[in-house]
């Protein structure tokens, strides 16, 4: 079940989450490999966002395991998940408004910082050198996502699409093993979405695994190596974009329902 | 027995004033999300206004008191218009009006000191300093007035929120601002009204308190802190919480003053300790909020 | 290299000016100078707590008072040598700060302000009611200026120490503000959830900032105790705290220069407006604070930035 033949990075088994009487995620399994782009799709209420939040540590699972390489990460708070190398973007861009673009990226590099707090407080040369190196890396990352001219800009000056690229760049700065994208194409024009798709391919080409939940099939299907389909909290299909779009269960649950409504 | 009854009366009296102060916070906080520290100074201003209307101009008590309250309500509404509204409309973070009102605390207080001086000013009580004989105990007249007026005010506000369409509009704004606006509720009017109402309620506490302790320009901060303690104890959200919080706070304070073997000055610390305790152990208070703030 | 050199020259010039003032000012002006420096030290720390980390706490002056009272009581009542008393004071205030910060961290937004306000008021109540031990409402006085390394900490010596304390605080918070720690603080201030998503431990960051800034306020308080050899509970009340908040907001929250400018501005205002506003300088502060919050959200330093930008509209090529 692997799209790229890389090593398995993330193993999700028996994941479950209940909100009162509502079963939001029900016994979901899937794997994610190095350098793979995995899409999670499903109709509204299928449990995509809940699955995303469980992995990101924003929610706590009722049952199941999430293993990064061999370490269990289910139940860790968000900042510890991030510290392990799983960084996320936000669907509604959430830059740090009181900082410029470069500084936002440097916050993304938080997990790479080695300088001790007292070294930072005393402004020791080792801490300054590290800062300068991170700033150089941040400029490269900005160039990579296409925001090379905006390092010193106020984040309020960015367009919505540029804000989404900033989200990508900020997550990239943590040198993550995995980036989680929360509906990355939401609100983008088709030109912006095209550009973002290119950036995401570039990220995967660097060997970083990408997991994205997405509504927009035209964005997702050409991009993803593999797709997991959820319906009412349960996984109903897992395969290449071409394979899943032929699955009768998927067509019935998702594509078909939409097609039926449109017809 | 007599002792206990007299203690109960003093708890009801102090509890009524604390509950009114708590309510003054709540009336502004629920629809606007603004924690307004200026309520203490509104109480100060109203008690000074009552010095003017009752002491200097010798108006009869009820018109004099109502005029003082109308004055402070107008100041509340004007403050909202002049300082809070422009910030909200500019899309400033909610912290901005909160900090501005913190600045207004100093402005009100020092303006009061400028206008009325820094000495204690006596305010005549409405029914004199006599006592009412009630079986085994004699209740000081002003205590009876405080208990009656704060009781009526609290009951009236409760009825307003629970029984009138206007009160429902306040609740709707508290629960979901945007949806309430879409439903045709005039958000500006609700905000102006909440500030005027909060000022009048805090002013009532000030006017009731003034004959007991005299009006003084520094009387606001202790009232503001006690009101906030009562609000936290009862739970931020409902009129019942304010009443319960005010009574619990007054009971703790009076019982400590009477029975605890500590210097009486430490009694000032009781509301502070209770507030810290509740914030840490039970931040939702005794009666939780309804809806979301 | 040029920027580094300029910064070094700036620090040296600042140190030289403060040293020259310490050695030349006498009488009333010397008193004004050392109080201003102590207040500026507090303002720089409070700006880090409030402006950088976004914590609205009202306990900064209380920790200033804790430092002043602790060093006085430890060195006069318990007869501890000054360095020992100083270390004990720092330890005590750090412990108290942790005891406030850890539970307060669970509170949302403005509730932290209220919990710390209650703490600050309690401090004043306890000092006023502390009887002979704390000196009650009269405070503690009549103790001697300390001597270290044979130098008596009074007059010019004291002012040099306070100057060094101010510069050390400014340098520390400037370095910290520029570093990853300062960025983490601002991230927590702007959006705690997004900060956590980048791996920032929000609770630890908040607790660390509160403990550090509060402990340094206590260190400034230790110096304050020997400014007049007089410690009074009412000095550390809520009014002083409000003025400190106004200083940071009027100067420009989140900027070290803003805190210093706001502090100097509000501190000197009564000196020049004395005849005009009399005892009502607080009223002037209040009005100024409201007006600045409404029309200059970035404070005086924000206005300065805008003017500077207008003066050189085209970048040099």
XYZ file of C-alpha atoms in Angstrom, chain C residues 38 63-72 74 82-91 93 143 146 153 158 165 215-227 231:
42
model
C 14.728 52.349 38.685
C 7.448 42.012 43.012
C 9.361 45.299 43.117
C 7.998 45.661 46.650
C 8.777 42.046 47.527
C 12.398 42.671 46.554
C 12.564 45.887 48.596
C 10.932 44.405 51.685
C 12.776 41.079 51.529
C 16.248 42.576 51.299
C 15.503 45.058 54.082
C 16.653 39.844 55.688
C 24.160 41.791 51.920
C 25.202 39.301 49.187
C 23.501 36.467 51.092
C 20.402 38.549 51.643
C 20.377 39.487 47.945
C 20.625 35.862 46.815
C 17.921 34.850 49.273
C 15.694 37.665 47.996
C 16.155 36.575 44.393
C 15.388 32.983 45.348
C 10.909 36.200 44.588
C 18.364 51.322 58.230
C 25.029 48.858 52.785
C 26.187 52.272 48.466
C 24.500 54.082 44.425
C 21.418 47.672 36.726
C 12.454 38.232 39.624
C 14.213 41.097 37.862
C 11.540 43.475 39.182
C 12.474 42.189 42.644
C 16.150 42.878 41.904
C 15.242 46.468 41.006
C 13.255 46.543 44.254
C 16.365 45.561 46.200
C 18.058 48.649 44.805
C 14.990 50.747 45.538
C 15.200 49.849 49.241
C 18.498 51.733 49.444
C 17.448 54.701 47.284
C 10.293 51.165 52.247
